[in-house]
PDB file of C-alpha atoms in Angstrom:
ATOM      1  CA  MET A   1     -47.346 258.157  38.832  1.00 44.00           C
ATOM      2  CA  PRO A   2     -47.025 255.099  36.840  1.00 51.00           C
ATOM      3  CA  LEU A   3     -49.963 253.512  35.523  1.00 55.00           C
ATOM      4  CA  LEU A   4     -51.108 250.159  36.918  1.00 56.00           C
ATOM      5  CA  PRO A   5     -51.335 247.269  34.278  1.00 60.00           C
ATOM      6  CA  ASN A   6     -54.860 246.702  33.288  1.00 69.00           C
ATOM      7  CA  PRO A   7     -57.541 245.417  32.891  1.00 78.00           C
ATOM      8  CA  ILE A   8     -57.984 245.985  36.941  1.00 79.00           C
ATOM      9  CA  TYR A   9     -60.597 243.866  38.447  1.00 80.00           C
ATOM     10  CA  ASN A  10     -61.937 244.348  41.979  1.00 80.00           C
ATOM     11  CA  VAL A  11     -64.549 241.990  42.663  1.00 84.00           C
ATOM     12  CA  SER A  12     -66.048 241.384  46.443  1.00 83.00           C
ATOM     13  CA  GLU A  13     -69.171 239.610  47.935  1.00 88.00           C
ATOM     14  CA  PHE A  14     -70.404 240.631  51.223  1.00 86.00           C
ATOM     15  CA  SER A  15     -73.127 239.308  53.886  1.00 89.00           C
ATOM     16  CA  ASP A  16     -74.168 240.884  57.003  1.00 88.00           C
ATOM     17  CA  THR A  17     -76.367 238.603  59.591  1.00 92.00           C
ATOM     18  CA  SER A  18     -77.504 240.116  62.618  1.00 92.00           C
ATOM     19  CA  ASN A  19     -79.668 238.588  65.053  1.00 95.00           C
ATOM     20  CA  SER A  20     -80.947 240.091  68.470  1.00 95.00           C
ATOM     21  CA  VAL A  21     -83.180 240.080  71.502  1.00 97.00           C
ATOM     22  CA  TYR A  22     -85.014 242.954  72.884  1.00 96.00           C
ATOM     23  CA  GLY A  23     -87.439 243.456  76.204  1.00 98.00           C
ATOM     24  CA  GLN A  24     -88.870 246.570  77.556  1.00 97.00           C
ATOM     25  CA  GLY A  25     -91.207 247.342  80.904  1.00 98.00           C
ATOM     26  CA  THR A  26     -93.171 250.286  82.646  1.00 98.00           C
ATOM     27  CA  TYR A  27     -93.590 250.140  86.218  1.00 98.00           C
ATOM     28  CA  SER A  28     -95.779 252.887  87.816  1.00 98.00           C
ATOM     29  CA  LEU A  29     -93.936 253.959  90.738  1.00 98.00           C
ATOM     30  CA  THR A  30     -96.941 256.185  92.036  1.00 97.00           C
ATOM     31  CA  SER A  31    -100.189 257.275  90.073  1.00 95.00           C
ATOM     32  CA  THR A  32     -98.162 260.100  88.308  1.00 97.00           C
ATOM     33  CA  LEU A  33     -94.635 258.691  88.172  1.00 98.00           C
ATOM     34  CA  ASN A  34     -93.423 255.640  85.700  1.00 98.00           C
ATOM     35  CA  ALA A  35     -90.228 254.259  85.100  1.00 98.00           C
ATOM     36  CA  THR A  36     -89.409 252.832  81.815  1.00 98.00           C
ATOM     37  CA  GLY A  37     -86.743 250.510  81.189  1.00 98.00           C
ATOM     38  CA  GLY A  38     -85.543 248.172  78.306  1.00 98.00           C
ATOM     39  CA  ILE A  39     -82.502 246.237  77.164  1.00 98.00           C
ATOM     40  CA  ARG A  40     -81.266 245.013  73.741  1.00 97.00           C
ATOM     41  CA  TYR A  41     -78.640 242.319  73.024  1.00 97.00           C
ATOM     42  CA  THR A  42     -77.476 242.396  69.281  1.00 95.00           C
ATOM     43  CA  SER A  43     -74.980 239.642  67.770  1.00 94.00           C
ATOM     44  CA  GLU A  44     -73.927 240.731  64.185  1.00 91.00           C
ATOM     45  CA  LYS A  45     -71.586 238.635  62.021  1.00 90.00           C
ATOM     46  CA  THR A  46     -70.025 240.100  58.816  1.00 88.00           C
ATOM     47  CA  HIS A  47     -68.305 238.037  55.825  1.00 89.00           C
ATOM     48  CA  LEU A  48     -66.399 239.517  52.968  1.00 88.00           C
ATOM     49  CA  THR A  49     -64.700 237.742  49.971  1.00 90.00           C
ATOM     50  CA  LEU A  50     -62.391 239.750  47.700  1.00 88.00           C
ATOM     51  CA  GLU A  51     -60.792 238.854  44.659  1.00 87.00           C
ATOM     52  CA  ASN A  52     -59.270 242.097  43.469  1.00 82.00           C
ATOM     53  CA  ARG A  53     -56.103 241.983  40.941  1.00 84.00           C
ATOM     54  CA  ASN A  54     -54.618 243.543  38.016  1.00 82.00           C
ATOM     55  CA  ALA A  55     -53.350 241.946  34.602  1.00 79.00           C
ATOM     56  CA  ALA A  56     -49.944 241.197  36.297  1.00 84.00           C
ATOM     57  CA  VAL A  57     -50.645 240.555  40.265  1.00 88.00           C
ATOM     58  CA  CYS A  58     -53.172 239.760  42.817  1.00 87.00           C
ATOM     59  CA  GLN A  59     -54.373 242.217  45.112  1.00 81.00           C
ATOM     60  CA  VAL A  60     -55.735 240.669  48.053  1.00 85.00           C
ATOM     61  CA  ASP A  61     -54.570 240.605  51.380  1.00 80.00           C
ATOM     62  CA  GLY A  62     -53.193 237.191  52.437  1.00 85.00           C
ATOM     63  CA  VAL A  63     -52.745 236.113  48.955  1.00 89.00           C
ATOM     64  CA  PRO A  64     -49.045 235.988  47.335  1.00 90.00           C
ATOM     65  CA  PRO A  65     -48.970 238.300  44.048  1.00 88.00           C
ATOM     66  CA  THR A  66     -48.523 235.082  41.710  1.00 88.00           C
ATOM     67  CA  GLY A  67     -49.027 231.462  42.140  1.00 85.00           C
ATOM     68  CA  ALA A  68     -52.126 231.141  44.085  1.00 90.00           C
ATOM     69  CA  PRO A  69     -55.654 231.807  43.491  1.00 90.00           C
ATOM     70  CA  CYS A  70     -56.720 234.953  44.242  1.00 90.00           C
ATOM     71  CA  ILE A  71     -59.359 234.883  46.482  1.00 91.00           C
ATOM     72  CA  ASN A  72     -59.772 235.533  50.422  1.00 90.00           C
ATOM     73  CA  SER A  73     -62.499 235.825  52.743  1.00 90.00           C
ATOM     74  CA  PHE A  74     -62.445 237.994  56.038  1.00 88.00           C
ATOM     75  CA  ASP A  75     -64.707 237.578  58.873  1.00 90.00           C
ATOM     76  CA  ASN A  76     -65.930 239.730  61.720  1.00 87.00           C
ATOM     77  CA  SER A  77     -68.109 239.152  64.805  1.00 91.00           C
ATOM     78  CA  PHE A  78     -69.555 241.835  67.217  1.00 90.00           C
ATOM     79  CA  SER A  79     -71.696 242.024  69.789  1.00 93.00           C
ATOM     80  CA  ASN A  80     -73.602 244.881  72.331  1.00 94.00           C
ATOM     81  CA  VAL A  81     -75.690 245.314  74.879  1.00 96.00           C
ATOM     82  CA  SER A  82     -78.047 248.675  74.497  1.00 96.00           C
ATOM     83  CA  TYR A  83     -80.425 250.038  76.781  1.00 97.00           C
ATOM     84  CA  THR A  84     -83.074 252.537  77.536  1.00 98.00           C
ATOM     85  CA  ALA A  85     -84.093 254.085  80.695  1.00 98.00           C
ATOM     86  CA  GLY A  86     -86.714 256.588  81.794  1.00 98.00           C
ATOM     87  CA  LEU A  87     -89.280 258.467  84.186  1.00 98.00           C
ATOM     88  CA  ASP A  88     -92.167 260.261  82.909  1.00 98.00           C
ATOM     89  CA  TRP A  89     -94.341 262.222  85.681  1.00 98.00           C
ATOM     90  CA  GLN A  90     -97.395 263.600  85.001  1.00 97.00           C
ATOM     91  CA  ALA A  91     -97.319 266.624  86.844  1.00 95.00           C
ATOM     92  CA  ILE A  92    -100.442 267.902  86.466  1.00 94.00           C
ATOM     93  CA  GLU A  93    -103.472 266.937  84.163  1.00 92.00           C
ATOM     94  CA  ARG A  94    -102.389 267.072  80.533  1.00 94.00           C
ATOM     95  CA  VAL A  95     -98.575 268.055  81.471  1.00 97.00           C
ATOM     96  CA  MET A  96     -96.204 265.482  81.277  1.00 98.00           C
ATOM     97  CA  LEU A  97     -92.575 265.813  82.127  1.00 98.00           C
ATOM     98  CA  TYR A  98     -89.844 263.361  81.281  1.00 98.00           C
ATOM     99  CA  ALA A  99     -86.431 262.150  81.436  1.00 98.00           C
ATOM    100  CA  LYS A 100     -84.817 259.532  79.225  1.00 98.00           C
ATOM    101  CA  THR A 101     -81.464 258.110  78.121  1.00 98.00           C
ATOM    102  CA  SER A 102     -80.548 255.270  75.727  1.00 98.00           C
ATOM    103  CA  ARG A 103     -77.398 253.711  74.125  1.00 97.00           C
ATOM    104  CA  GLY A 104     -77.053 252.664  70.264  1.00 94.00           C
ATOM    105  CA  PHE A 105     -75.091 250.526  68.459  1.00 90.00           C
ATOM    106  CA  ARG A 106     -73.531 250.362  64.781  1.00 91.00           C
ATOM    107  CA  ALA A 107     -71.386 247.187  63.599  1.00 88.00           C
ATOM    108  CA  GLY A 108     -68.235 247.526  62.407  1.00 88.00           C
ATOM    109  CA  GLY A 109     -66.877 245.691  59.122  1.00 85.00           C
ATOM    110  CA  THR A 110     -64.129 245.224  56.879  1.00 82.00           C
ATOM    111  CA  ASN A 111     -62.974 247.904  54.127  1.00 81.00           C
ATOM    112  CA  GLN A 112     -63.617 245.978  50.841  1.00 75.00           C
ATOM    113  CA  ARG A 113     -61.168 248.495  48.632  1.00 69.00           C
ATOM    114  CA  SER A 114     -57.789 248.371  51.147  1.00 68.00           C
ATOM    115  CA  ASN A 115     -55.129 246.331  50.795  1.00 64.00           C
ATOM    116  CA  PRO A 116     -54.470 245.154  53.555  1.00 68.00           C
ATOM    117  CA  ALA A 117     -58.172 244.636  54.323  1.00 71.00           C
ATOM    118  CA  LEU A 118     -58.459 246.795  57.156  1.00 77.00           C
ATOM    119  CA  PRO A 119     -61.370 246.284  59.767  1.00 82.00           C
ATOM    120  CA  TYR A 120     -62.911 249.074  61.594  1.00 88.00           C
ATOM    121  CA  ALA A 121     -64.707 248.675  65.221  1.00 89.00           C
ATOM    122  CA  PRO A 122     -68.289 249.435  66.249  1.00 92.00           C
ATOM    123  CA  GLU A 123     -69.962 252.808  66.415  1.00 94.00           C
ATOM    124  CA  THR A 124     -71.994 253.844  69.814  1.00 95.00           C
ATOM    125  CA  VAL A 125     -73.933 256.728  70.614  1.00 96.00           C
ATOM    126  CA  THR A 126     -75.322 257.465  74.215  1.00 98.00           C
ATOM    127  CA  ASP A 127     -78.610 259.702  74.243  1.00 97.00           C
ATOM    128  CA  TYR A 128     -79.900 261.907  77.146  1.00 98.00           C
ATOM    129  CA  GLU A 129     -83.411 263.799  76.466  1.00 98.00           C
ATOM    130  CA  VAL A 130     -85.733 265.516  78.851  1.00 98.00           C
ATOM    131  CA  GLY A 131     -88.855 267.144  78.026  1.00 98.00           C
ATOM    132  CA  ALA A 132     -92.471 268.273  78.161  1.00 98.00           C
ATOM    133  CA  LYS A 133     -95.510 267.207  76.450  1.00 97.00           C
ATOM    134  CA  SER A 134     -98.643 269.504  77.283  1.00 98.00           C
ATOM    135  CA  ASP A 135    -102.061 269.792  76.016  1.00 97.00           C
ATOM    136  CA  TRP A 136    -103.978 272.997  77.222  1.00 96.00           C
ATOM    137  CA  PHE A 137    -107.443 274.672  76.470  1.00 94.00           C
ATOM    138  CA  GLU A 138    -109.453 271.770  76.197  1.00 92.00           C
ATOM    139  CA  ARG A 139    -106.894 270.229  74.138  1.00 93.00           C
ATOM    140  CA  ARG A 140    -107.126 273.210  71.555  1.00 96.00           C
ATOM    141  CA  LEU A 141    -103.306 274.087  72.277  1.00 97.00           C
ATOM    142  CA  ARG A 142    -100.689 271.142  72.320  1.00 98.00           C
ATOM    143  CA  VAL A 143     -97.044 272.572  73.188  1.00 98.00           C
ATOM    144  CA  ASN A 144     -94.088 270.031  72.925  1.00 98.00           C
ATOM    145  CA  LEU A 145     -90.468 270.847  74.159  1.00 98.00           C
ATOM    146  CA  ALA A 146     -87.443 268.722  74.123  1.00 98.00           C
ATOM    147  CA  ALA A 147     -83.325 268.980  74.665  1.00 98.00           C
ATOM    148  CA  TYR A 148     -81.156 266.404  74.135  1.00 98.00           C
ATOM    149  CA  HIS A 149     -77.620 265.430  74.365  1.00 98.00           C
ATOM    150  CA  SER A 150     -75.768 262.902  72.479  1.00 97.00           C
ATOM    151  CA  ASP A 151     -72.270 261.237  73.001  1.00 97.00           C
ATOM    152  CA  TYR A 152     -70.803 259.340  69.639  1.00 95.00           C
ATOM    153  CA  LYS A 153     -67.497 257.334  70.078  1.00 95.00           C
ATOM    154  CA  ASN A 154     -65.793 255.337  67.709  1.00 93.00           C
ATOM    155  CA  ILE A 155     -67.598 257.418  64.494  1.00 93.00           C
ATOM    156  CA  GLN A 156     -67.404 255.323  61.120  1.00 90.00           C
ATOM    157  CA  ARG A 157     -65.723 258.198  58.669  1.00 86.00           C
ATOM    158  CA  SER A 158     -65.256 257.685  54.981  1.00 79.00           C
ATOM    159  CA  VAL A 159     -61.382 259.411  54.466  1.00 75.00           C
ATOM    160  CA  PHE A 160     -59.337 259.109  51.571  1.00 69.00           C
ATOM    161  CA  VAL A 161     -55.923 257.003  51.897  1.00 68.00           C
ATOM    162  CA  ASN A 162     -53.115 256.912  49.353  1.00 63.00           C
ATOM    163  CA  GLU A 163     -52.394 253.351  49.008  1.00 62.00           C
ATOM    164  CA  SER A 164     -50.221 251.815  46.216  1.00 59.00           C
ATOM    165  CA  GLN A 165     -49.951 254.778  44.413  1.00 59.00           C
ATOM    166  CA  SER A 166     -53.745 255.112  44.064  1.00 61.00           C
ATOM    167  CA  PHE A 167     -56.358 256.811  46.343  1.00 65.00           C
ATOM    168  CA  VAL A 168     -58.930 254.613  47.898  1.00 71.00           C
ATOM    169  CA  THR A 169     -61.622 255.573  50.447  1.00 76.00           C
ATOM    170  CA  GLU A 170     -61.464 253.556  53.408  1.00 80.00           C
ATOM    171  CA  ILE A 171     -64.135 253.575  56.653  1.00 86.00           C
ATOM    172  CA  GLN A 172     -62.199 254.379  59.826  1.00 84.00           C
ATOM    173  CA  ASN A 173     -63.013 254.924  63.285  1.00 88.00           C
ATOM    174  CA  ALA A 174     -61.700 258.583  63.014  1.00 83.00           C
ATOM    175  CA  ALA A 175     -63.955 260.150  65.197  1.00 91.00           C
ATOM    176  CA  GLU A 176     -65.732 261.287  68.527  1.00 95.00           C
ATOM    177  CA  ALA A 177     -68.263 263.858  68.936  1.00 95.00           C
ATOM    178  CA  LYS A 178     -70.856 265.555  70.913  1.00 96.00           C
ATOM    179  CA  ILE A 179     -74.297 266.826  69.689  1.00 96.00           C
ATOM    180  CA  ASN A 180     -76.876 269.219  71.624  1.00 98.00           C
ATOM    181  CA  GLY A 181     -79.884 270.118  70.309  1.00 98.00           C
ATOM    182  CA  VAL A 182     -83.469 271.434  71.220  1.00 98.00           C
ATOM    183  CA  GLU A 183     -86.822 271.052  70.004  1.00 98.00           C
ATOM    184  CA  LEU A 184     -90.033 272.624  70.132  1.00 98.00           C
ATOM    185  CA  GLU A 185     -93.690 271.519  68.328  1.00 98.00           C
ATOM    186  CA  ILE A 186     -96.891 273.741  68.989  1.00 98.00           C
ATOM    187  CA  THR A 187    -100.167 272.779  67.560  1.00 98.00           C
ATOM    188  CA  ALA A 188    -103.469 274.395  68.018  1.00 98.00           C
ATOM    189  CA  ARG A 189    -106.808 274.632  66.753  1.00 97.00           C
ATOM    190  CA  PRO A 190    -108.699 277.772  67.307  1.00 95.00           C
ATOM    191  CA  PHE A 191    -111.911 276.630  66.198  1.00 94.00           C
ATOM    192  CA  THR A 192    -112.781 273.222  64.400  1.00 93.00           C
ATOM    193  CA  ALA A 193    -111.951 274.168  60.649  1.00 95.00           C
ATOM    194  CA  LEU A 194    -108.688 275.644  61.217  1.00 97.00           C
ATOM    195  CA  THR A 195    -105.234 273.885  62.482  1.00 97.00           C
ATOM    196  CA  LEU A 196    -102.169 275.704  62.651  1.00 98.00           C
ATOM    197  CA  SER A 197     -98.950 274.357  63.478  1.00 98.00           C
ATOM    198  CA  ALA A 198     -95.157 275.590  64.103  1.00 98.00           C
ATOM    199  CA  SER A 199     -91.965 273.625  64.773  1.00 98.00           C
ATOM    200  CA  GLY A 200     -88.225 274.360  65.359  1.00 98.00           C
ATOM    201  CA  ALA A 201     -85.272 273.060  66.034  1.00 98.00           C
ATOM    202  CA  TYR A 202     -81.785 274.115  67.013  1.00 98.00           C
ATOM    203  CA  THR A 203     -78.956 271.425  66.740  1.00 97.00           C
ATOM    204  CA  MET A 204     -75.151 271.989  67.680  1.00 96.00           C
ATOM    205  CA  PRO A 205     -72.838 268.865  66.856  1.00 94.00           C
ATOM    206  CA  LYS A 206     -69.089 269.343  67.592  1.00 93.00           C
ATOM    207  CA  TYR A 207     -66.327 266.900  67.003  1.00 92.00           C
ATOM    208  CA  SER A 208     -64.277 266.256  70.254  1.00 93.00           C
ATOM    209  CA  SER A 209     -61.783 264.421  67.859  1.00 92.00           C
ATOM    210  CA  TYR A 210     -61.589 263.942  64.325  1.00 89.00           C
ATOM    211  CA  THR A 211     -58.318 262.533  62.435  1.00 83.00           C
ATOM    212  CA  GLY A 212     -58.189 262.393  58.871  1.00 77.00           C
ATOM    213  CA  PHE A 213     -55.143 262.093  56.216  1.00 72.00           C
ATOM    214  CA  SER A 214     -53.504 264.253  53.762  1.00 68.00           C
ATOM    215  CA  SER A 215     -52.819 263.065  49.853  1.00 62.00           C
ATOM    216  CA  THR A 216     -49.677 261.897  51.214  1.00 65.00           C
ATOM    217  CA  GLY A 217     -50.972 259.881  54.110  1.00 66.00           C
ATOM    218  CA  THR A 218     -50.189 262.497  57.041  1.00 76.00           C
ATOM    219  CA  PRO A 219     -52.585 262.814  59.572  1.00 80.00           C
ATOM    220  CA  VAL A 220     -54.488 265.559  59.677  1.00 81.00           C
ATOM    221  CA  ASP A 221     -56.713 267.209  62.443  1.00 86.00           C
ATOM    222  CA  LEU A 222     -60.533 267.288  60.997  1.00 84.00           C
ATOM    223  CA  SER A 223     -62.334 268.325  64.145  1.00 87.00           C
ATOM    224  CA  GLY A 224     -63.061 271.565  63.026  1.00 84.00           C
ATOM    225  CA  ASN A 225     -65.075 270.455  60.174  1.00 84.00           C
ATOM    226  CA  ALA A 226     -68.986 270.552  60.075  1.00 84.00           C
ATOM    227  CA  PHE A 227     -71.321 267.801  60.561  1.00 87.00           C
ATOM    228  CA  PRO A 228     -72.511 266.267  57.022  1.00 85.00           C
ATOM    229  CA  ASN A 229     -76.055 266.735  56.428  1.00 89.00           C
ATOM    230  CA  VAL A 230     -76.854 268.479  59.521  1.00 92.00           C
ATOM    231  CA  SER A 231     -78.606 272.022  59.674  1.00 95.00           C
ATOM    232  CA  ARG A 232     -77.993 274.497  62.548  1.00 96.00           C
ATOM    233  CA  TRP A 233     -81.438 275.837  62.252  1.00 97.00           C
ATOM    234  CA  GLN A 234     -84.429 274.095  61.051  1.00 98.00           C
ATOM    235  CA  GLY A 235     -88.052 275.345  61.500  1.00 98.00           C
ATOM    236  CA  ALA A 236     -91.722 275.294  59.893  1.00 98.00           C
ATOM    237  CA  LEU A 237     -95.254 276.742  59.929  1.00 98.00           C
ATOM    238  CA  SER A 238     -98.074 275.547  58.356  1.00 97.00           C
ATOM    239  CA  GLY A 239    -101.925 276.081  58.534  1.00 97.00           C
ATOM    240  CA  THR A 240    -104.855 273.894  57.268  1.00 97.00           C
ATOM    241  CA  TYR A 241    -108.344 275.453  56.815  1.00 96.00           C
ATOM    242  CA  THR A 242    -111.322 272.493  56.390  1.00 94.00           C
ATOM    243  CA  LEU A 243    -114.760 273.083  54.466  1.00 92.00           C
ATOM    244  CA  HIS A 244    -117.465 270.285  54.087  1.00 88.00           C
ATOM    245  CA  ASN A 245    -118.838 270.067  50.948  1.00 86.00           C
ATOM    246  CA  GLY A 246    -121.071 267.760  48.770  1.00 80.00           C
ATOM    247  CA  LEU A 247    -117.735 265.778  47.671  1.00 82.00           C
ATOM    248  CA  GLY A 248    -116.410 265.805  51.205  1.00 84.00           C
ATOM    249  CA  ALA A 249    -113.719 267.478  53.207  1.00 87.00           C
ATOM    250  CA  LEU A 250    -112.006 270.567  51.371  1.00 90.00           C
ATOM    251  CA  ASP A 251    -108.463 271.293  52.759  1.00 93.00           C
ATOM    252  CA  THR A 252    -106.575 274.354  51.912  1.00 95.00           C
ATOM    253  CA  THR A 253    -103.018 274.255  53.603  1.00 96.00           C
ATOM    254  CA  VAL A 254    -100.678 276.506  53.126  1.00 96.00           C
ATOM    255  CA  ASP A 255     -96.790 275.686  55.070  1.00 97.00           C
ATOM    256  CA  PHE A 256     -93.296 277.276  55.208  1.00 97.00           C
ATOM    257  CA  SER A 257     -90.300 275.218  55.963  1.00 96.00           C
ATOM    258  CA  TYR A 258     -86.744 276.568  56.610  1.00 96.00           C
ATOM    259  CA  ARG A 259     -83.424 274.853  56.817  1.00 95.00           C
ATOM    260  CA  SER A 260     -80.248 276.820  57.566  1.00 95.00           C
ATOM    261  CA  THR A 261     -76.783 275.951  55.535  1.00 91.00           C
ATOM    262  CA  VAL A 262     -76.017 272.530  55.516  1.00 90.00           C
ATOM    263  CA  ASP A 263     -72.802 270.633  54.135  1.00 87.00           C
ATOM    264  CA  TYR A 264     -73.137 267.445  52.478  1.00 82.00           C
ATOM    265  CA  GLN A 265     -69.671 266.205  52.326  1.00 74.00           C
ATOM    266  CA  PRO A 266     -67.103 268.542  54.328  1.00 65.00           C
ATOM    267  CA  ASP A 267     -64.386 266.057  55.082  1.00 58.00           C
ATOM    268  CA  ASN A 268     -62.480 266.351  51.927  1.00 56.00           C
ATOM    269  CA  HIS A 269     -63.312 269.796  49.955  1.00 58.00           C
ATOM    270  CA  ASP A 270     -61.468 272.688  49.613  1.00 60.00           C
ATOM    271  CA  ALA A 271     -62.814 276.383  48.648  1.00 59.00           C
ATOM    272  CA  ASN A 272     -63.443 275.429  45.114  1.00 64.00           C
ATOM    273  CA  SER A 273     -65.223 272.318  45.849  1.00 64.00           C
ATOM    274  CA  ALA A 274     -67.409 273.823  48.483  1.00 66.00           C
ATOM    275  CA  PRO A 275     -69.887 275.453  46.122  1.00 68.00           C
ATOM    276  CA  PHE A 276     -70.573 271.738  44.453  1.00 73.00           C
ATOM    277  CA  THR A 277     -70.996 270.506  48.379  1.00 80.00           C
ATOM    278  CA  ILE A 278     -72.517 273.290  50.570  1.00 84.00           C
ATOM    279  CA  GLN A 279     -76.433 273.703  50.489  1.00 87.00           C
ATOM    280  CA  ASN A 280     -76.930 277.488  51.495  1.00 89.00           C
ATOM    281  CA  GLY A 281     -80.034 278.437  53.823  1.00 92.00           C
ATOM    282  CA  TYR A 282     -83.096 278.311  52.098  1.00 93.00           C
ATOM    283  CA  GLY A 283     -86.875 278.616  52.419  1.00 95.00           C
ATOM    284  CA  LEU A 284     -89.892 276.791  50.806  1.00 94.00           C
ATOM    285  CA  LEU A 285     -93.221 278.107  50.566  1.00 95.00           C
ATOM    286  CA  ASN A 286     -96.095 275.198  49.593  1.00 95.00           C
ATOM    287  CA  ALA A 287     -99.706 275.688  48.700  1.00 95.00           C
ATOM    288  CA  ARG A 288    -102.104 272.732  48.414  1.00 94.00           C
ATOM    289  CA  ILE A 289    -105.971 272.184  48.032  1.00 93.00           C
ATOM    290  CA  THR A 290    -107.325 268.485  48.472  1.00 92.00           C
ATOM    291  CA  GLN A 291    -110.685 267.590  48.046  1.00 88.00           C
ATOM    292  CA  GLU A 292    -111.788 263.982  49.198  1.00 85.00           C
ATOM    293  CA  ILE A 293    -114.229 262.322  47.232  1.00 82.00           C
ATOM    294  CA  SER A 294    -116.479 260.419  49.483  1.00 76.00           C
ATOM    295  CA  ALA A 295    -118.488 258.458  47.347  1.00 65.00           C
ATOM    296  CA  TRP A 296    -115.553 256.962  46.049  1.00 63.00           C
ATOM    297  CA  ASN A 297    -114.314 256.417  49.359  1.00 58.00           C
ATOM    298  CA  ALA A 298    -117.458 254.474  50.695  1.00 56.00           C
ATOM    299  CA  ARG A 299    -117.443 252.258  47.205  1.00 60.00           C
ATOM    300  CA  ARG A 300    -113.999 251.157  47.212  1.00 59.00           C
ATOM    301  CA  LYS A 301    -113.367 251.127  51.061  1.00 60.00           C
ATOM    302  CA  ARG A 302    -110.392 253.097  50.799  1.00 61.00           C
ATOM    303  CA  ASP A 303    -109.353 256.920  50.717  1.00 66.00           C
ATOM    304  CA  SER A 304    -109.777 258.614  47.372  1.00 68.00           C
ATOM    305  CA  SER A 305    -109.105 262.365  46.851  1.00 73.00           C
ATOM    306  CA  MET A 306    -107.540 265.083  44.341  1.00 77.00           C
ATOM    307  CA  ALA A 307    -105.022 267.495  45.135  1.00 80.00           C
ATOM    308  CA  ALA A 308    -103.524 270.535  43.448  1.00 82.00           C
ATOM    309  CA  TRP A 309    -100.229 272.108  44.705  1.00 81.00           C
ATOM    310  CA  ARG A 310     -97.377 274.583  44.317  1.00 83.00           C
ATOM    311  CA  THR A 311     -93.827 274.916  46.167  1.00 80.00           C
ATOM    312  CA  TRP A 312     -92.151 278.562  46.063  1.00 80.00           C
ATOM    313  CA  LEU A 313     -88.048 278.614  46.722  1.00 73.00           C
ATOM    314  CA  LEU A 314     -87.543 281.881  48.921  1.00 75.00           C
ATOM    315  CA  LYS A 315     -83.905 283.844  48.441  1.00 62.00           C
ATOM    316  CA  SER A 316     -81.979 281.401  47.584  1.00 58.00           C
ATOM    317  CA  GLN A 317     -80.860 278.466  45.013  1.00 62.00           C
ATOM    318  CA  TYR A 318     -81.683 274.544  45.870  1.00 60.00           C
ATOM    319  CA  GLY A 319     -79.939 271.555  44.592  1.00 58.00           C
ATOM    320  CA  HIS A 320     -79.994 267.533  45.297  1.00 53.00           C
ATOM    321  CA  PHE A 321     -76.847 266.578  46.560  1.00 49.00           C
ATOM    322  CA  ASP A 322     -75.537 263.577  44.138  1.00 50.00           C
ATOM    323  CA  ARG A 323     -73.636 260.829  46.466  1.00 46.00           C
ATOM    324  CA  GLN A 324     -72.423 259.110  43.496  1.00 45.00           C
ATOM    325  CA  ASN A 325     -70.487 262.221  41.835  1.00 47.00           C
ATOM    326  CA  GLY A 326     -70.530 263.965  45.476  1.00 49.00           C
ATOM    327  CA  GLN A 327     -71.748 267.179  44.172  1.00 49.00           C
ATOM    328  CA  CYS A 328     -74.775 269.428  44.630  1.00 51.00           C
ATOM    329  CA  THR A 329     -77.049 269.685  41.138  1.00 52.00           C
TER     330      THR A 329
END
């Protein structure tokens, strides 16, 4: 592959102006049944100025390679009407059932590094959720349960494109997907000093379609890829015991959290790069002791406390994903 003339300049300036109007209201259909509706109008404009060139020619879409100022601007305008609507029913005292739907919007834009400067369209998602919120035993036990379905259209994904004998990353409306999930939250206070909580979530995302590109520019079906940054299973347990002494409240907390395998960058890795972009399932155990200082709080009119804590990693290696370098560290 021949080398491009040096030096290479990639200069861009981007601005985004967004304006919106939103309204929401709730109407009581009966003494136990409420209807809620909301609507949002969004107008968004983006402006991109490019001055990309190498030592020999200009590389900005719409500008001759030589003989003209190497600068051009690209404008996009998007508008969207989103909504929310739902019903909640107080089935019995302290037990509420609900159903709701909503639609969200993410504006499109223009790729800064491509030539031509290719635009991409807005991304939308429509959510549906049903659930229950309940308190039992004089509010000593709280149980919340929800199930949801999300329908994504025109998902914006970064894909590698071979352009002018070099690889660049472009955002394209490459995918559509559906996500199903269930969430459960439980909080219990067996007696005043002790608070116990547990939560769990199951998330199942699936691409309906996803088209990427190989190093030669050939379309590739990526619909079997994992969703980025999504674990199928997540859960947590915690307990806090509170004692009151001469200084104030002394809280002792122990909690455990678990997250199953997550792929931080699933779109373009192979077996060799997987260890650097995939985090296997792991659990974290934490212990914390916090002492409130009531005298300081009264004098300074703000919360003051001292704490000591420790975290243990259970049965796995745990890393931090570096988005700039594209790997777990």
